[in-house]
Amino acid sequence: MLATVIHAARDIRVEEVPDPELSTGGDAVVRVVAACVCGSDLWPYRGVTPTHAPHRIGHEFVGVVEAVGPEVAVVKPGDFVIAPFYVCDGTCANCRNGVSTSCLSGSWWGGEDKVGGVADGGQGERVRVPLADGTLFVVPGPVADDEVPGLLTLSDVMGTGHHAAVSAGVGPGDSVAVVGDGAVGLCAIIAAKRLGATTIIAMSRHADRQALAREFGATHVVEERGDEGVARVKELTGGIGADRVLECVGTKESMDQALRSTRPGGMVGYVGAPNGGPELPVRPMFNRNVGVNGGVAPVRGYIGDLLPDVRSGAIRPGRVFDLELPLAEAAEAYAAMDERRAIKVLLRP
Amino acid sequence: MLATVIHAARDIRVEEVPDPELSTGGDAVVRVVAACVCGSDLWPYRGVTPTHAPHRIGHEFVGVVEAVGPEVAVVKPGDFVIAPFYVCDGTCANCRNGVSTSCLSGSWWGGEDKVGGVADGGQGERVRVPLADGTLFVVPGPVADDEVPGLLTLSDVMGTGHHAAVSAGVGPGDSVAVVGDGAVGLCAIIAAKRLGATTIIAMSRHADRQALAREFGATHVVEERGDEGVARVKELTGGIGADRVLECVGTKESMDQALRSTRPGGMVGYVGAPNGGPELPVRPMFNRNVGVNGGVAPVRGYIGDLLPDVRSGAIRPGRVFDLELPLAEAAEAYAAMDERRAIKVLLRP
């Protein structure tokens, strides 16, 4: 079958690889209907994180189950499934606590699976899914083709934006600022509105993303950054800062922007994978009672909550896909996102 | 009148100073019934923070109102009042948000008052209280002398321990570890139990404090620190760490202990004033979804909630005072706390 392999920075290839096989009793094999490129895939692409040896890449996909091992009890061949961006058993203490990204048996696509050997990446024709019953979410009933983009966001970006909002404690009437206008930041706007925020400030400098931010519920757009950005957020929030700030980038600068834009007693919900060593400055956080909560989003646990709103059209996170390409053109998908020609690219095998 | 003045590291004197006078319409003058020494007073005492010029010190006191300015509407002469460890108006946006320590008109005892000039410290015979209606909490009815220690803890340590627990989100059935066995850490144990925690782990190496911790509700005592301390907490919490950890020290080591003792998805509530630059390591926090929340505790807002339980004896935070001295012996009070001969010292003018 064909799958995407990263060989080095800016060297993405779609290659013939071995077909996946059931290797443990709990596996499933899923035929990928759609996959996509994540902002975090751009780190190895840009060489920010090194690629020591060629390996599979991609961690967001939806598809149809083709085969399951004898221990799989829930997932059945023919099921349309959403795969979160990680593998989890759904039964360990951390999964039961709602932190399935810390699953004691968990693993990562394209990495080393703890039970069945090397894990496939998500950007391929098929994927072997370990711990299938814990990992895969079965979407009930027939799935229309135009539902696919929305469902695919539940594998990562919509759930991750939601995690930022939940971690920050967004509730009815809150003022919320969102740092980052990538797909996750835009989904965080959807999440903030869905949870009842009434003032939603999108910090964005790109006209196309500003337009989508407003469509998703942003009430204000702030283009300024640094001290000026903080001042603008304060102007819009009675002089004190936003109740909740959602940090969806992961750099030192974006975290600084988030912390300083939060009012005393407020909370930063962060989901931007930390890059560039953004150690948190505890003294100003202490002085102003600004908390920080979040992390790698346990999106598997959010799918059941978000799915009805996605299927009903109450929220439309699938709109973040502004380019669709065949899997064979994965290299162009990476380039388009790297050069900001696309917000997020959907790949069809 | 007499008041405590710090001249330099380890140079605490009780000296004759000018009597306080009403300097703004919103002031009150309070005759101090009892004051005390705070763990944070030991920083200038030990020279960890420099003392550039002699100044008043002390920020925890209870007393009786002697005089009020013409704009004071709530507080009356004769009222028994609890003063939080800071001055606040109770009406600004931050006070309304429950963060009175960030009051837009606020100030600190012994520092520069924004409206009335130099502020008195709390360790003296009398104190001029700016913004009296916002700052002072009136204790209704007659106050018995044996109630004084408990009421005095509401000026700082009991409210601060409570803030750690509230910031960490302690709730019924939680497992809680408390880092720090000073008066605040001990009060945090009271707060955790009061909020429904069922496993409460006191991290303490001192027999007298361990005994008080158990009296206050600790179910386990862990003497180990560092890796061994983390391992012991995990042993007591199903292998994953405590749901909530209350950091009541403020050093790099104590924050590290707290972060690593928290389970994935858990929260550190911290109230130890940061000392020694404990920047927070965001990557491990991110990977494990461990949040950090807290800061300088807005205790003024907690007094009304905690007071009934203190007066009924349901909680007994006044037990943290294990030494009582006359104000004239303030220097000995500091020495006793510095040398860990006392947990907390109560001073009577």
Short mmCIF file of C-alpha atoms in Angstrom, two decimals, chain B:
data_model
loop_
_atom_site.label_atom_id
_atom_site.label_comp_id
_atom_site.label_asym_id
_atom_site.label_seq_id
_atom_site.Cartn_x
_atom_site.Cartn_y
_atom_site.Cartn_z
CA MET B 1 2.99 53.67 70.58
CA LEU B 2 5.18 50.59 70.17
CA ALA B 3 5.62 48.83 66.86
CA THR B 4 8.00 46.32 65.33
CA VAL B 5 10.63 47.68 62.95
CA ILE B 6 13.07 45.64 60.91
CA HIS B 7 16.43 47.40 60.59
CA ALA B 8 18.41 44.71 58.79
CA ALA B 9 18.72 40.94 58.59
CA ARG B 10 18.25 39.49 62.11
CA ASP B 11 17.76 42.99 63.54
CA ILE B 12 14.13 43.20 64.70
CA ARG B 13 13.32 45.95 67.21
CA VAL B 14 10.17 47.03 69.01
CA GLU B 15 10.35 50.82 69.06
CA GLU B 16 8.39 53.91 69.94
CA VAL B 17 6.75 55.23 66.75
CA PRO B 18 4.17 57.96 66.10
CA ASP B 19 0.57 57.09 66.91
CA PRO B 20 -1.49 56.45 63.77
CA GLU B 21 -3.87 59.18 62.67
CA LEU B 22 -6.82 59.10 60.30
CA SER B 23 -5.36 60.53 57.11
CA THR B 24 -8.18 59.95 54.62
CA GLY B 25 -11.93 59.78 55.00
CA GLY B 26 -11.94 56.02 54.46
CA ASP B 27 -9.40 55.13 57.17
CA ALA B 28 -9.90 53.38 60.47
CA VAL B 29 -7.55 53.10 63.42
CA VAL B 30 -7.48 49.64 64.96
CA ARG B 31 -6.08 48.73 68.38
CA VAL B 32 -4.29 45.43 67.82
CA VAL B 33 -5.48 42.57 70.05
CA ALA B 34 -3.14 40.01 68.51
CA ALA B 35 -0.66 39.88 65.65
CA CYS B 36 1.74 37.22 64.47
CA VAL B 37 4.88 36.43 62.51
CA CYS B 38 4.49 35.02 59.01
CA GLY B 39 6.84 32.59 57.28
CA SER B 40 7.33 35.27 54.65
CA ASP B 41 8.51 37.71 57.37
CA LEU B 42 11.49 35.38 57.73
CA TRP B 43 12.78 36.26 54.28
CA PRO B 44 13.90 39.77 55.19
CA TYR B 45 14.81 38.44 58.65
CA ARG B 46 17.17 35.94 57.04
CA GLY B 47 18.41 38.47 54.51
CA VAL B 48 17.02 36.49 51.58
CA THR B 49 15.27 39.70 50.58
CA PRO B 50 17.27 42.82 51.41
CA THR B 51 16.19 45.51 53.86
CA HIS B 52 17.40 48.80 52.39
CA ALA B 53 16.06 51.00 55.19
CA PRO B 54 14.31 50.38 58.51
CA HIS B 55 10.57 49.86 58.07
CA ARG B 56 7.52 48.52 59.85
CA ILE B 57 6.82 44.84 59.49
CA GLY B 58 4.00 42.35 60.08
CA HIS B 59 0.81 41.85 58.11
CA GLU B 60 -1.50 39.65 60.17
CA PHE B 61 -3.58 41.10 62.98
CA VAL B 62 -6.97 41.23 64.63
CA GLY B 63 -8.17 44.03 66.84
CA VAL B 64 -10.83 46.49 67.90
CA VAL B 65 -11.72 49.58 65.91
CA GLU B 66 -10.99 52.80 67.80
CA ALA B 67 -11.83 55.47 65.23
CA VAL B 68 -13.10 55.76 61.67
CA GLY B 69 -13.07 58.49 59.05
CA PRO B 70 -16.24 60.19 57.82
CA GLU B 71 -16.50 58.04 54.67
CA VAL B 72 -16.45 54.73 56.54
CA ALA B 73 -19.97 53.26 56.40
CA VAL B 74 -19.69 49.67 57.60
CA VAL B 75 -16.97 49.45 60.21
CA LYS B 76 -17.73 51.12 63.58
CA PRO B 77 -15.68 51.95 66.67
CA GLY B 78 -15.85 48.99 69.04
CA ASP B 79 -16.08 46.38 66.26
CA PHE B 80 -13.79 43.37 66.53
CA VAL B 81 -12.17 43.05 63.12
CA ILE B 82 -9.95 40.70 61.16
CA ALA B 83 -7.49 42.41 58.83
CA PRO B 84 -6.34 40.42 55.82
CA PHE B 85 -2.64 40.67 54.99
CA TYR B 86 -3.32 43.44 52.48
CA VAL B 87 -5.50 46.47 51.88
CA CYS B 88 -8.36 46.33 49.35
CA ASP B 89 -11.42 48.37 48.45
CA GLY B 90 -13.77 45.45 47.81
CA THR B 91 -15.39 47.25 44.90
CA CYS B 92 -12.99 47.29 41.94
CA ALA B 93 -13.18 44.85 39.03
CA ASN B 94 -10.52 42.57 40.49
CA CYS B 95 -12.13 42.54 43.94
CA ARG B 96 -15.48 41.73 42.32
CA ASN B 97 -13.76 38.86 40.49
CA GLY B 98 -12.63 37.49 43.85
CA VAL B 99 -9.01 38.56 43.45
CA SER B 100 -8.81 41.25 46.11
CA THR B 101 -5.03 40.83 46.33
CA SER B 102 -4.99 42.50 42.90
CA CYS B 103 -7.23 45.37 44.08
CA LEU B 104 -6.73 48.35 41.81
CA SER B 105 -6.55 50.61 44.91
CA GLY B 106 -4.84 48.07 47.13
CA SER B 107 -1.62 48.23 49.09
CA TRP B 108 0.43 46.27 51.60
CA TRP B 109 1.03 46.69 55.32
CA GLY B 110 4.36 48.31 55.98
CA GLY B 111 4.55 49.50 52.38
CA GLU B 112 3.43 52.60 50.58
CA ASP B 113 -0.32 53.18 50.84
CA LYS B 114 -1.72 54.61 47.61
CA VAL B 115 -4.03 57.07 49.34
CA GLY B 116 -2.76 57.87 52.81
CA GLY B 117 1.03 57.70 52.86
CA VAL B 118 3.18 55.13 54.67
CA ALA B 119 1.17 52.16 55.91
CA ASP B 120 1.68 50.76 59.38
CA GLY B 121 2.88 47.23 59.84
CA GLY B 122 0.67 44.76 61.64
CA GLN B 123 3.00 44.01 64.56
CA GLY B 124 2.28 47.09 66.64
CA GLU B 125 -0.08 48.50 69.21
CA ARG B 126 -2.23 50.27 66.66
CA VAL B 127 -2.63 50.26 62.90
CA ARG B 128 -4.07 52.82 60.53
CA VAL B 129 -6.21 50.83 58.09
CA PRO B 130 -6.81 52.45 54.69
CA LEU B 131 -10.01 51.58 52.78
CA ALA B 132 -11.41 50.27 56.04
CA ASP B 133 -14.78 49.12 54.71
CA GLY B 134 -13.18 47.02 52.00
CA THR B 135 -10.29 45.75 54.06
CA LEU B 136 -11.66 44.86 57.47
CA PHE B 137 -14.02 41.99 58.22
CA VAL B 138 -16.24 42.64 61.23
CA VAL B 139 -16.67 39.61 63.50
CA PRO B 140 -20.21 39.75 64.86
CA GLY B 141 -21.06 39.50 68.55
CA PRO B 142 -18.73 39.28 71.51
CA VAL B 143 -15.37 37.61 70.89
CA ALA B 144 -13.98 35.37 73.62
CA ASP B 145 -10.26 35.55 74.28
CA ASP B 146 -9.74 31.90 73.37
CA GLU B 147 -11.23 32.60 69.95
CA VAL B 148 -8.44 35.03 69.10
CA PRO B 149 -5.86 32.56 67.71
CA GLY B 150 -8.38 30.95 65.36
CA LEU B 151 -9.66 34.31 64.14
CA LEU B 152 -6.10 35.52 63.63
CA THR B 153 -5.41 32.65 61.20
CA LEU B 154 -8.12 34.07 58.94
CA SER B 155 -5.90 37.10 58.32
CA ASP B 156 -3.52 34.88 56.36
CA VAL B 157 -2.57 31.26 56.95
CA MET B 158 -5.98 29.57 57.08
CA GLY B 159 -7.23 31.56 54.10
CA THR B 160 -3.98 30.90 52.27
CA GLY B 161 -4.12 27.14 52.86
CA HIS B 162 -7.75 27.26 51.73
CA HIS B 163 -6.70 29.13 48.58
CA ALA B 164 -4.24 26.37 47.74
CA ALA B 165 -7.02 23.80 48.02
CA VAL B 166 -9.57 25.87 46.11
CA SER B 167 -7.05 26.71 43.37
CA ALA B 168 -6.21 23.03 42.96
CA GLY B 169 -9.90 22.22 42.74
CA VAL B 170 -9.99 19.87 45.74
CA GLY B 171 -13.34 18.10 45.96
CA PRO B 172 -15.02 15.11 47.61
CA GLY B 173 -13.07 11.85 47.38
CA ASP B 174 -9.89 13.43 46.09
CA SER B 175 -6.39 12.35 47.00
CA VAL B 176 -4.33 15.37 48.07
CA ALA B 177 -0.64 15.74 48.86
CA VAL B 178 0.56 18.79 50.78
CA VAL B 179 4.13 19.99 50.27
CA GLY B 180 5.24 22.07 53.24
CA ASP B 181 4.53 21.63 56.94
CA GLY B 182 4.60 25.24 58.04
CA ALA B 183 1.46 26.95 59.28
CA VAL B 184 0.12 27.37 55.72
CA GLY B 185 0.75 23.75 54.80
CA LEU B 186 -0.94 22.61 58.00
CA CYS B 187 -3.93 24.86 57.27
CA ALA B 188 -4.01 23.45 53.73
CA ILE B 189 -4.57 20.03 55.31
CA ILE B 190 -7.53 21.45 57.22
CA ALA B 191 -8.86 22.96 54.00
CA ALA B 192 -8.42 19.74 52.00
CA LYS B 193 -10.32 17.74 54.61
CA ARG B 194 -13.01 20.40 54.85
CA LEU B 195 -13.51 20.23 51.06
CA GLY B 196 -13.94 16.47 51.13
CA ALA B 197 -10.54 14.97 50.33
CA THR B 198 -10.33 11.41 51.62
CA THR B 199 -6.62 10.69 51.16
CA ILE B 200 -4.45 13.48 52.56
CA ILE B 201 -0.70 13.04 52.44
CA ALA B 202 1.40 15.40 54.55
CA MET B 203 4.98 15.70 53.36
CA SER B 204 6.76 16.48 56.61
CA ARG B 205 9.94 15.55 58.45
CA HIS B 206 9.20 17.12 61.85
CA ALA B 207 7.53 15.00 64.52
CA ASP B 208 5.61 17.88 66.11
CA ARG B 209 4.26 19.02 62.77
CA GLN B 210 3.44 15.48 61.71
CA ALA B 211 1.33 15.14 64.86
CA LEU B 212 -0.55 18.34 64.11
CA ALA B 213 -0.96 17.29 60.48
CA ARG B 214 -2.62 14.06 61.59
CA GLU B 215 -4.81 15.97 64.06
CA PHE B 216 -5.89 18.24 61.18
CA GLY B 217 -6.84 15.33 58.92
CA ALA B 218 -3.72 13.93 57.24
CA THR B 219 -4.22 10.23 56.55
CA HIS B 220 -0.56 9.61 55.66
CA VAL B 221 2.81 11.22 56.36
CA VAL B 222 5.65 11.05 53.84
CA GLU B 223 9.10 12.00 55.10
CA GLU B 224 10.97 11.34 51.87
CA ARG B 225 11.70 14.07 49.35
CA GLY B 226 12.77 14.17 45.70
CA ASP B 227 12.43 10.96 43.68
CA GLU B 228 11.74 8.92 46.81
CA GLY B 229 9.03 11.32 47.91
CA VAL B 230 7.37 11.12 44.49
CA ALA B 231 7.55 7.35 44.61
CA ARG B 232 5.94 7.24 48.06
CA VAL B 233 3.08 9.51 46.98
CA LYS B 234 2.49 7.31 43.94
CA GLU B 235 2.47 4.20 46.14
CA LEU B 236 -0.31 5.78 48.18
CA THR B 237 -2.34 6.85 45.14
CA GLY B 238 -2.69 3.77 42.97
CA GLY B 239 0.62 4.31 41.23
CA ILE B 240 -0.25 7.50 39.39
CA GLY B 241 0.14 10.41 41.81
CA ALA B 242 -2.24 12.59 43.81
CA ASP B 243 -5.28 14.19 42.21
CA ARG B 244 -4.36 17.55 43.75
CA VAL B 245 -1.11 18.75 45.27
CA LEU B 246 -0.90 21.83 47.47
CA GLU B 247 2.46 23.62 47.27
CA CYS B 248 2.94 25.69 50.41
CA VAL B 249 6.66 26.52 50.41
CA GLY B 250 7.70 28.43 47.29
CA THR B 251 11.12 27.06 46.44
CA LYS B 252 12.24 25.46 43.20
CA GLU B 253 12.58 22.13 45.00
CA SER B 254 9.13 22.24 46.57
CA MET B 255 7.44 23.15 43.27
CA ASP B 256 9.32 20.35 41.54
CA GLN B 257 8.16 17.97 44.29
CA ALA B 258 4.60 19.15 43.82
CA LEU B 259 4.56 18.90 40.03
CA ARG B 260 6.03 15.41 39.97
CA SER B 261 3.71 14.15 42.73
CA THR B 262 0.59 15.12 40.76
CA ARG B 263 -1.18 12.54 38.60
CA PRO B 264 -1.77 13.15 34.89
CA GLY B 265 -4.70 15.53 34.57
CA GLY B 266 -4.24 16.74 38.14
CA MET B 267 -3.61 20.22 39.45
CA VAL B 268 -1.08 21.90 41.70
CA GLY B 269 -2.53 24.65 43.89
CA TYR B 270 0.36 26.85 44.97
CA VAL B 271 0.53 29.58 47.56
CA GLY B 272 4.18 29.48 48.54
CA ALA B 273 5.53 32.88 47.55
CA PRO B 274 8.05 31.99 44.82
CA ASN B 275 11.60 32.20 46.03
CA GLY B 276 14.70 31.11 44.19
CA GLY B 277 13.25 31.51 40.70
CA PRO B 278 11.17 28.38 40.37
CA GLU B 279 10.32 28.82 36.70
CA LEU B 280 7.84 26.12 35.77
CA PRO B 281 9.01 23.38 33.39
CA VAL B 282 6.24 23.52 30.81
CA ARG B 283 7.14 20.43 28.76
CA PRO B 284 6.54 17.83 31.48
CA MET B 285 3.45 19.77 32.59
CA PHE B 286 2.18 19.64 29.00
CA ASN B 287 2.95 15.97 28.48
CA ARG B 288 1.09 14.97 31.64
CA ASN B 289 -1.66 17.63 31.64
CA VAL B 290 -0.62 18.87 35.07
CA GLY B 291 -1.97 22.37 35.71
CA VAL B 292 -0.74 25.03 38.10
CA ASN B 293 -3.09 27.50 39.73
CA GLY B 294 -2.94 29.82 42.70
CA GLY B 295 -0.90 32.75 43.87
CA VAL B 296 -1.06 35.38 46.55
CA ALA B 297 -4.21 34.34 48.35
CA PRO B 298 -7.25 36.66 48.28
CA VAL B 299 -8.06 35.74 51.87
CA ARG B 300 -10.40 38.69 52.49
CA GLY B 301 -12.99 36.94 50.35
CA TYR B 302 -12.68 33.65 52.22
CA ILE B 303 -13.24 34.96 55.75
CA GLY B 304 -17.03 34.87 55.50
CA ASP B 305 -16.95 31.27 54.30
CA LEU B 306 -14.46 29.99 56.87
CA LEU B 307 -15.50 32.00 59.94
CA PRO B 308 -18.51 29.87 60.97
CA ASP B 309 -16.39 26.71 60.99
CA VAL B 310 -13.68 28.44 63.02
CA ARG B 311 -16.15 29.80 65.59
CA SER B 312 -17.99 26.47 65.89
CA GLY B 313 -14.73 24.60 66.40
CA ALA B 314 -15.38 22.44 63.32
CA ILE B 315 -11.88 23.43 62.25
CA ARG B 316 -9.15 24.52 64.67
CA PRO B 317 -6.49 26.39 62.71
CA GLY B 318 -5.54 28.39 65.82
CA ARG B 319 -3.64 25.27 66.90
CA VAL B 320 -0.79 26.35 64.60
CA PHE B 321 0.21 28.90 67.24
CA ASP B 322 2.51 26.97 69.53
CA LEU B 323 4.14 29.99 71.16
CA GLU B 324 2.67 33.21 72.47
CA LEU B 325 4.83 36.19 73.44
CA PRO B 326 4.29 39.83 74.33
CA LEU B 327 4.85 42.25 71.45
CA ALA B 328 7.95 43.55 73.22
CA GLU B 329 9.59 40.16 72.55
CA ALA B 330 9.02 40.22 68.80
CA ALA B 331 12.73 39.61 68.18
CA GLU B 332 12.50 36.33 70.08
CA ALA B 333 9.38 35.43 68.07
CA TYR B 334 11.33 35.76 64.84
CA ALA B 335 14.25 33.78 66.21
CA ALA B 336 11.98 30.99 67.44
CA MET B 337 10.38 30.62 64.01
CA ASP B 338 13.68 30.96 62.19
CA GLU B 339 15.21 28.20 64.30
CA ARG B 340 12.06 26.07 63.94
CA ARG B 341 11.52 26.12 67.68
CA ALA B 342 7.99 27.31 66.92
CA ILE B 343 5.58 26.70 64.05
CA LYS B 344 3.98 30.11 64.42
CA VAL B 345 4.19 32.78 67.12
CA LEU B 346 1.31 34.91 68.35
CA LEU B 347 2.18 38.38 69.66
CA ARG B 348 0.06 40.30 72.18
CA PRO B 349 0.61 44.05 72.49
#
